[in-house]
mmCIF file of C-alpha atoms in Angstrom:
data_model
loop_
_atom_site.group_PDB
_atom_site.id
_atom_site.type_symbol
_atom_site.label_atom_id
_atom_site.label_comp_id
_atom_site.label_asym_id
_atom_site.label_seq_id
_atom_site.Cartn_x
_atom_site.Cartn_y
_atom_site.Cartn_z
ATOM 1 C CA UNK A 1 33.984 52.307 5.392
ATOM 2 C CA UNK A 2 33.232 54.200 2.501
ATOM 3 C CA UNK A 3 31.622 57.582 2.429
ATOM 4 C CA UNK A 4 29.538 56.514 -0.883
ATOM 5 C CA UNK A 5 26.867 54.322 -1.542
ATOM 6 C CA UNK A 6 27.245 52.075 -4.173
ATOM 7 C CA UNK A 7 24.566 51.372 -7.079
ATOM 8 C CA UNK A 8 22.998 47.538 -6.619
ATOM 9 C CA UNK A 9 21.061 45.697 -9.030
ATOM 10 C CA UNK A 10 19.534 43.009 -6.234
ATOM 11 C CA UNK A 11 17.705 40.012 -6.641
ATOM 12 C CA UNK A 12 16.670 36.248 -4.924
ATOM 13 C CA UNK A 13 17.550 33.128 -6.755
ATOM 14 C CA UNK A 14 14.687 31.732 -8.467
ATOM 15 C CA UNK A 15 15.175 28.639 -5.990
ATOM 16 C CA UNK A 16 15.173 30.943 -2.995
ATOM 17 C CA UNK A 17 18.748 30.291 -2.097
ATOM 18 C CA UNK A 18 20.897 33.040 -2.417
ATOM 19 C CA UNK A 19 20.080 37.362 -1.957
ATOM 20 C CA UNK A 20 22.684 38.331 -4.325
ATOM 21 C CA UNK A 21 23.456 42.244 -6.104
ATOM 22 C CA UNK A 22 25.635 43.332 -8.726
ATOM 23 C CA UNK A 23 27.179 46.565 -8.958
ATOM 24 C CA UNK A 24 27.693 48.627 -12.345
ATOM 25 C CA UNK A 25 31.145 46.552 -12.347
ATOM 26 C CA UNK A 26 29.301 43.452 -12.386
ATOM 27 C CA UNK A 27 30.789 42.574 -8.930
ATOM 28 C CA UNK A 28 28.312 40.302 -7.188
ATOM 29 C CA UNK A 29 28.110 40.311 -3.940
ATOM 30 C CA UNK A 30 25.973 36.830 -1.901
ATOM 31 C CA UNK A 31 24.321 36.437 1.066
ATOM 32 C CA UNK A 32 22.978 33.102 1.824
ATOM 33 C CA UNK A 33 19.555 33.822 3.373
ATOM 34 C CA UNK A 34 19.580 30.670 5.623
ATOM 35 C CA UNK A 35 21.777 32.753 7.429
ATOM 36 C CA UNK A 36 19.571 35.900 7.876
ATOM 37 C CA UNK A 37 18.429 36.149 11.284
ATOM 38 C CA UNK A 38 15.877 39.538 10.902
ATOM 39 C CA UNK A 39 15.015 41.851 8.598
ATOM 40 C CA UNK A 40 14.742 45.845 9.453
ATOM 41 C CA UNK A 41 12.911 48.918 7.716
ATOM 42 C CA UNK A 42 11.933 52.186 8.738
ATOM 43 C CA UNK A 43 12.648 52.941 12.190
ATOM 44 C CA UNK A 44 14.499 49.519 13.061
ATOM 45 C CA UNK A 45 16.325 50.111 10.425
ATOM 46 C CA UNK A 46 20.521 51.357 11.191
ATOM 47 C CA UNK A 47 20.935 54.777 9.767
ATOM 48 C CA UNK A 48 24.522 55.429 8.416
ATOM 49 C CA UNK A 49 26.455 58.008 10.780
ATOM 50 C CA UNK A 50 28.241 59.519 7.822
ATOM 51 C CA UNK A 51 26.410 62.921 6.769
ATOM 52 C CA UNK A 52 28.257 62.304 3.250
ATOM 53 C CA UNK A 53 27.134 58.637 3.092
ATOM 54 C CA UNK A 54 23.662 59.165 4.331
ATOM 55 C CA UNK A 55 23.135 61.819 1.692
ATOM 56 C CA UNK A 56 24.226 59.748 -1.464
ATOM 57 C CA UNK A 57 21.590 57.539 -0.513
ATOM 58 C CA UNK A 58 18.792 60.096 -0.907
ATOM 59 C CA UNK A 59 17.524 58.016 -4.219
ATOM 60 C CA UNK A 60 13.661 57.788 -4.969
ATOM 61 C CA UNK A 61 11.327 59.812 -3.247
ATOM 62 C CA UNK A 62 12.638 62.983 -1.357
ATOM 63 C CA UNK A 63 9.602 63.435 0.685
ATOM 64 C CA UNK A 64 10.322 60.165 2.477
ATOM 65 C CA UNK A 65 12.308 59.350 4.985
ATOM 66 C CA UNK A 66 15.602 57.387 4.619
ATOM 67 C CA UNK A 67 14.980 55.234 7.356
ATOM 68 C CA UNK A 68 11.805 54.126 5.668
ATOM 69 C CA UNK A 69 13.421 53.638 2.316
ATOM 70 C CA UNK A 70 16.258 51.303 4.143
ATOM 71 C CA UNK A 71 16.186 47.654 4.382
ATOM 72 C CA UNK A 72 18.629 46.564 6.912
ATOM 73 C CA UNK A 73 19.940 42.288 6.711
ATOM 74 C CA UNK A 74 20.645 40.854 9.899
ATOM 75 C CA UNK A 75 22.763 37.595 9.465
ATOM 76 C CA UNK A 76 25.078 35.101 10.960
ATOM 77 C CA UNK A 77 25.680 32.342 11.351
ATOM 78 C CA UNK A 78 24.660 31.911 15.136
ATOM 79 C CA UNK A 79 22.985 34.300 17.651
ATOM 80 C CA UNK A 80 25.490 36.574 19.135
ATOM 81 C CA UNK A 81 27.698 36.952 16.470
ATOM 82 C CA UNK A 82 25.697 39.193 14.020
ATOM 83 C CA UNK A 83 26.665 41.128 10.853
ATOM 84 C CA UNK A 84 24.891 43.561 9.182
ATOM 85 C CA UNK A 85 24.141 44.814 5.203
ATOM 86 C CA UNK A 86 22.218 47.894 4.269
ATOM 87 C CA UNK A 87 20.429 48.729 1.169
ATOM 88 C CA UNK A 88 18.118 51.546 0.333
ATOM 89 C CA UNK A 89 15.164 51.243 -1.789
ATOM 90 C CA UNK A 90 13.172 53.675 -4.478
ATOM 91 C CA UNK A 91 10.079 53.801 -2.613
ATOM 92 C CA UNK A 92 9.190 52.867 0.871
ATOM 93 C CA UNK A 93 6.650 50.078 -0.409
ATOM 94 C CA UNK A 94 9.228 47.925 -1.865
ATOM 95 C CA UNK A 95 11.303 48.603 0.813
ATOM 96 C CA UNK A 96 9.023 46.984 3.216
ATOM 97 C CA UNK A 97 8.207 44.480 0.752
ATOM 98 C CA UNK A 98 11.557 43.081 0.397
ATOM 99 C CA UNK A 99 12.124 43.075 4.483
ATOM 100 C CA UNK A 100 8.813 40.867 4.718
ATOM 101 C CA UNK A 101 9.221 38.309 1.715
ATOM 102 C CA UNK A 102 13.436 37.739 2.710
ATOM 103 C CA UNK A 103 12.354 36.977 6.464
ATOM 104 C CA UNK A 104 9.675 34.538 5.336
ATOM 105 C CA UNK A 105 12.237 32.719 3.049
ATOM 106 C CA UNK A 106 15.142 32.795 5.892
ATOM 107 C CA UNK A 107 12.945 30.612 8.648
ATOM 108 C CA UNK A 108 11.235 28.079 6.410
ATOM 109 C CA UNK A 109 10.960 24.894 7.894
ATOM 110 C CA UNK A 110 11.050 23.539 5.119
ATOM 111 C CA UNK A 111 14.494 24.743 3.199
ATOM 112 C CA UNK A 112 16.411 24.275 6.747
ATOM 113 C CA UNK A 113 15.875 20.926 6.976
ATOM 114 C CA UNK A 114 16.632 20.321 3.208
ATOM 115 C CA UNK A 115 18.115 16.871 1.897
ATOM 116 C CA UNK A 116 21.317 16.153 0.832
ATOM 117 C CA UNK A 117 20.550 16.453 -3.167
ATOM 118 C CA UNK A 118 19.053 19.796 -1.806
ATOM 119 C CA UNK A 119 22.533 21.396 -0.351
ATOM 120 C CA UNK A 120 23.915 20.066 -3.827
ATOM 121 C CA UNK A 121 21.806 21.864 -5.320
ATOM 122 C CA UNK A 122 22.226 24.836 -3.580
ATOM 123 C CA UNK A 123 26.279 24.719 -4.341
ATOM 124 C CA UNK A 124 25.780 24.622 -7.793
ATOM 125 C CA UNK A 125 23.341 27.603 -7.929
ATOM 126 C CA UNK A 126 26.428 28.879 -6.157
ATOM 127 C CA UNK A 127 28.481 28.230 -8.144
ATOM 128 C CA UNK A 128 26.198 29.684 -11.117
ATOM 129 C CA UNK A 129 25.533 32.832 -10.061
ATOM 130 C CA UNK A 130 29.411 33.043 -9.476
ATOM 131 C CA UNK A 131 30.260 34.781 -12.334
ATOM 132 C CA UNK A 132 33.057 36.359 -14.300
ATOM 133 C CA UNK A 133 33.147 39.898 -16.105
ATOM 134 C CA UNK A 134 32.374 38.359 -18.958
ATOM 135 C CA UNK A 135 29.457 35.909 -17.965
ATOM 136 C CA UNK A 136 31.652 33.135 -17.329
ATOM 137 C CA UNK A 137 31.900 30.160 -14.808
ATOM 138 C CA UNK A 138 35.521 31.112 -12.879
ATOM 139 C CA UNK A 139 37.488 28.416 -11.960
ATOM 140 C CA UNK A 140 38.935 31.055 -9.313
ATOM 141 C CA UNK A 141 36.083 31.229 -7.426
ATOM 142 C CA UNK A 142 34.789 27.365 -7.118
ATOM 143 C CA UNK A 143 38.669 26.856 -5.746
ATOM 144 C CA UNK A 144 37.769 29.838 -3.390
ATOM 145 C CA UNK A 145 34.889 28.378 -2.186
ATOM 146 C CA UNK A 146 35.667 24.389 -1.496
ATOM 147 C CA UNK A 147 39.510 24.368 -1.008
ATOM 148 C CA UNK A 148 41.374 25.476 1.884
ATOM 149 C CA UNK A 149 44.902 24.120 1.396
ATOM 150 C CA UNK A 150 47.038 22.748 -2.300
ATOM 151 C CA UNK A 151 46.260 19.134 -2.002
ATOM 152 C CA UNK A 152 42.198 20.047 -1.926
ATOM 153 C CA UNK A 153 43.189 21.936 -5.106
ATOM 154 C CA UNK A 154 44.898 19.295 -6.649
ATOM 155 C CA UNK A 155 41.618 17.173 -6.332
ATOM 156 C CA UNK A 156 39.373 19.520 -7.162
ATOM 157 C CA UNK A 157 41.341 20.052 -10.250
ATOM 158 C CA UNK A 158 41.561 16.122 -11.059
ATOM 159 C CA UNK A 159 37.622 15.876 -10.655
ATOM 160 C CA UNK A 160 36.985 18.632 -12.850
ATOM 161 C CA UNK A 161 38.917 17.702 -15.479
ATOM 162 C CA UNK A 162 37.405 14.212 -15.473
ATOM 163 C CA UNK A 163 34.403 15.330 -15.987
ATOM 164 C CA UNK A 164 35.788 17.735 -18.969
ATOM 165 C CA UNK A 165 36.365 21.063 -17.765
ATOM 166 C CA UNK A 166 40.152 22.363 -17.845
ATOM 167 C CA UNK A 167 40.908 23.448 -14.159
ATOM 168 C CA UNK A 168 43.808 26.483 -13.957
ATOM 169 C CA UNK A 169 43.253 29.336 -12.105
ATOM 170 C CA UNK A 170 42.443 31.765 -14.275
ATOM 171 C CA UNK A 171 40.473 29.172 -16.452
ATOM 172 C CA UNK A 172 36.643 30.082 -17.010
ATOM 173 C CA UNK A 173 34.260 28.008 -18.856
ATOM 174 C CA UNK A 174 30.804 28.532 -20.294
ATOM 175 C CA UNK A 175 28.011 28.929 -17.556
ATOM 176 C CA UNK A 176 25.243 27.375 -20.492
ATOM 177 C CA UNK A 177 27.601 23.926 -20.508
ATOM 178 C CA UNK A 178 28.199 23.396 -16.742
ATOM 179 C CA UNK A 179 25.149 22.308 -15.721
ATOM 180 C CA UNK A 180 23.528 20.290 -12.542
ATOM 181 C CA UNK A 181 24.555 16.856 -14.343
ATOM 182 C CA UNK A 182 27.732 17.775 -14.563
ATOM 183 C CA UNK A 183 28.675 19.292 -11.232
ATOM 184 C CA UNK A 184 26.722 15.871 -9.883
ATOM 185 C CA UNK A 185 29.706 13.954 -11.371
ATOM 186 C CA UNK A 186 32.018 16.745 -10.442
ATOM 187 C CA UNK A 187 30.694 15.636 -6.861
ATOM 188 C CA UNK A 188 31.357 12.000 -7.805
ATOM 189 C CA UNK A 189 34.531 12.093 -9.266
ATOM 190 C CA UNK A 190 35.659 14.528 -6.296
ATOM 191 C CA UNK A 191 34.207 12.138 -4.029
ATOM 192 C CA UNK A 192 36.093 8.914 -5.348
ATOM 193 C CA UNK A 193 33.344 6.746 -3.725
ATOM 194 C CA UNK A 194 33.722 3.734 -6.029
ATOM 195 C CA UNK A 195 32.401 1.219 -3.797
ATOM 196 C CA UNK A 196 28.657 2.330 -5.041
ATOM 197 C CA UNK A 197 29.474 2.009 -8.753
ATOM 198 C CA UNK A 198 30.321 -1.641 -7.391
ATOM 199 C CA UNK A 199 26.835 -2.363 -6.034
ATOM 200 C CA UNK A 200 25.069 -1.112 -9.007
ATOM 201 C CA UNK A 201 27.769 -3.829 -11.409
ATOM 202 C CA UNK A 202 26.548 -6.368 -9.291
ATOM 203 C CA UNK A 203 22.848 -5.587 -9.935
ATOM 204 C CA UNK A 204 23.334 -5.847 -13.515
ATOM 205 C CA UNK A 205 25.134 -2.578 -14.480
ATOM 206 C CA UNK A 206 28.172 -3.872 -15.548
ATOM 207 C CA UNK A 207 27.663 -5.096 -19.123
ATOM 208 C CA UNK A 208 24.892 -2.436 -19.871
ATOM 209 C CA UNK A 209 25.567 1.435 -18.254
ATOM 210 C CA UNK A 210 21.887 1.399 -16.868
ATOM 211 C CA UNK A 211 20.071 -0.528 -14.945
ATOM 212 C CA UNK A 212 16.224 -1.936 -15.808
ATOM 213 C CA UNK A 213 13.026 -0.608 -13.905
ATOM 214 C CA UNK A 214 12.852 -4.124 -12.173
ATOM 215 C CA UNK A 215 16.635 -4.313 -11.405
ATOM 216 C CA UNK A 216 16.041 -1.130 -9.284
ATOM 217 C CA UNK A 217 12.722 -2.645 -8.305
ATOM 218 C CA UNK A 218 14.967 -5.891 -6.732
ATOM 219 C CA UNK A 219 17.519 -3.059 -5.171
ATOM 220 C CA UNK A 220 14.852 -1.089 -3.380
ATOM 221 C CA UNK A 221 13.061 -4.224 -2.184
ATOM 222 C CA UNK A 222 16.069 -6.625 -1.492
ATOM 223 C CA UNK A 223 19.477 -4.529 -0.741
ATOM 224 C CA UNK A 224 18.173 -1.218 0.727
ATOM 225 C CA UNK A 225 14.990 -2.381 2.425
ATOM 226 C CA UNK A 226 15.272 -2.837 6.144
ATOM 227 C CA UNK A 227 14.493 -6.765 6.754
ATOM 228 C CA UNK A 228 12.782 -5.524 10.082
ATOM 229 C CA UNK A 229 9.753 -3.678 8.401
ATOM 230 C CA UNK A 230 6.297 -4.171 8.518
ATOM 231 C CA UNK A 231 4.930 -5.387 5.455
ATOM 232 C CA UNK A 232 1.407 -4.318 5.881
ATOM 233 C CA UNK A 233 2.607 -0.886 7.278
ATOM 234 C CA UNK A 234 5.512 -0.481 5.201
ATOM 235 C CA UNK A 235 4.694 -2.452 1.664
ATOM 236 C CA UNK A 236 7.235 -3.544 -0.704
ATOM 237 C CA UNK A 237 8.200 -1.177 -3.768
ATOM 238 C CA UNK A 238 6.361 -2.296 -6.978
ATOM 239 C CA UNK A 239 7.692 -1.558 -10.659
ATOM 240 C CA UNK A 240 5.338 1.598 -11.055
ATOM 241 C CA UNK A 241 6.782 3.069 -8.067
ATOM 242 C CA UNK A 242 10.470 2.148 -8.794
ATOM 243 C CA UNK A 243 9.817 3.467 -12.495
ATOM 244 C CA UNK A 244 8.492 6.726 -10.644
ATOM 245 C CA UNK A 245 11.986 7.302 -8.824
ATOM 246 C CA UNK A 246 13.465 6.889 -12.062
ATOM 247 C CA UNK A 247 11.742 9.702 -13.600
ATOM 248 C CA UNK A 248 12.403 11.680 -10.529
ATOM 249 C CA UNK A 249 15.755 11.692 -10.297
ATOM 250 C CA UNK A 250 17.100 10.791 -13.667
ATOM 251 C CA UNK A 251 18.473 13.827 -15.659
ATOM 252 C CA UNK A 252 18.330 11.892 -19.330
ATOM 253 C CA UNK A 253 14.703 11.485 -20.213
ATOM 254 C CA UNK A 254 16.273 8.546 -22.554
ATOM 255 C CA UNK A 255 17.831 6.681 -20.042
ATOM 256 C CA UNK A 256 14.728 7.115 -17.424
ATOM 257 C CA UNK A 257 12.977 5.250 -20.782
ATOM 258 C CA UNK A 258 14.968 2.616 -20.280
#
């Protein structure tokens, strides 16, 4: 509704998750771009009807169209009910450039059928990119974006603060300290699945906080293996591949030695 453009700074996630911009406030604005459903530039492209708007976008070259300077975002989260966000480019080349590359990252195969860690993942780049005035982590906007009524709060709260991060509203914490470790047991704690701490104490876990290569060697073979495969087509896990998992998906490089 306004009769102004605004000044963006806009970028991609290095990941390829989020299309995000930042105004000279240091607003940020997000668009998740599994949700973008076309890209438009030049004449596809939805010209503002505003004589006043459409002529504080004239930025970059004057000899060029506006149209062809435009990038407009088509996105929703199903077919029929779409949205729309307009930016204007510099030159008509990066215009173009930007339509292209955001449409390619929107229908990967690939990063729509991502795995569970993945999504994880993708909250906590969320979450990251989130950010205060002053560069911070705001508690005020991970409430925003997971809670819906007091007694989600009131968890979310209790699993942040076990894992060491004071949770009021207006709280803020350094983005450098919260890392993906520690929004994975943010997750756990939030979660209160104990039942899987109890599997791992029965494999050995319980007097040491780890377990061996060959103790998750035994679990991949003997608890999580279905007794119905093939062992010629589907082999049993030996210690170099177990030890591989480990150093795949452990975040302490001194524990994975372990």
């Amino acid at each position: 509704n306004s009769t102004t453009g605004t000044p963006v700074t806009l970028r991609v996630d290095k990941k390829g998750y989020f299309l995000f911009w930042k105004d000279q406030n240091k607003e940020i604005g997000f668009l998740d771009i599994s949700l973008i459903k076309d890209t438009r530039t030049g004449s596809q492209a939805k010209l503002p009807r505003d004589q006043k708007l459409k002529e504080s976008l004239m930025i970059g070259q004057m000899d060029v169209p506006l149209e062809d300077k435009m990038i407009t975002v088509v996105y929703g989260t199903d077919m029929v009910n779409m949205e729309f966000v307009h930016f204007v480019c510099a030159h008509k080349e990066i215009a173009q450039e930007w339509a292209d590359e955001l449409l390619k990252y929107s229908v990967n195969l690939l990063a729509l059928n991502s795995s569970s860690l993945t999504y994880l993942d993708k909250l906590f780049t969320r979450f990251s990119l989130m950010l205060d005035s002053d560069g911070k982590v705001s508690m005020k906007n991970i409430f925003k974006s997971i809670t819906s009524n007091r007694d989600d709060r009131k968890k979310v709260e209790k699993a942040l603060e076990a894992e060491g991060f004071h949770a009021g509203k207006t709280d803020s914490f350094n983005a450098q300290k919260f890392t993906f470790y520690n929004f994975f047991n943010f997750y756990r704690h939030l979660l209160g699945r104990t039942e899987v701490d109890k599997i791992f104490d029965e494999l050995g876990a319980k007097k040491k906080p780890y377990l061996t290569a060959q103790q998750v060697c035994d679990f991949l073979n003997k608890q999580q293996r279905d007794p119905r495969l093939n062992e010629i087509l589907y082999p049993h896990y030996s210690l170099a591949q177990a030890e591989a998992l480990i150093h795949r998906y452990e975040n302490k490089s001194g524990m994975a030695q372990k």
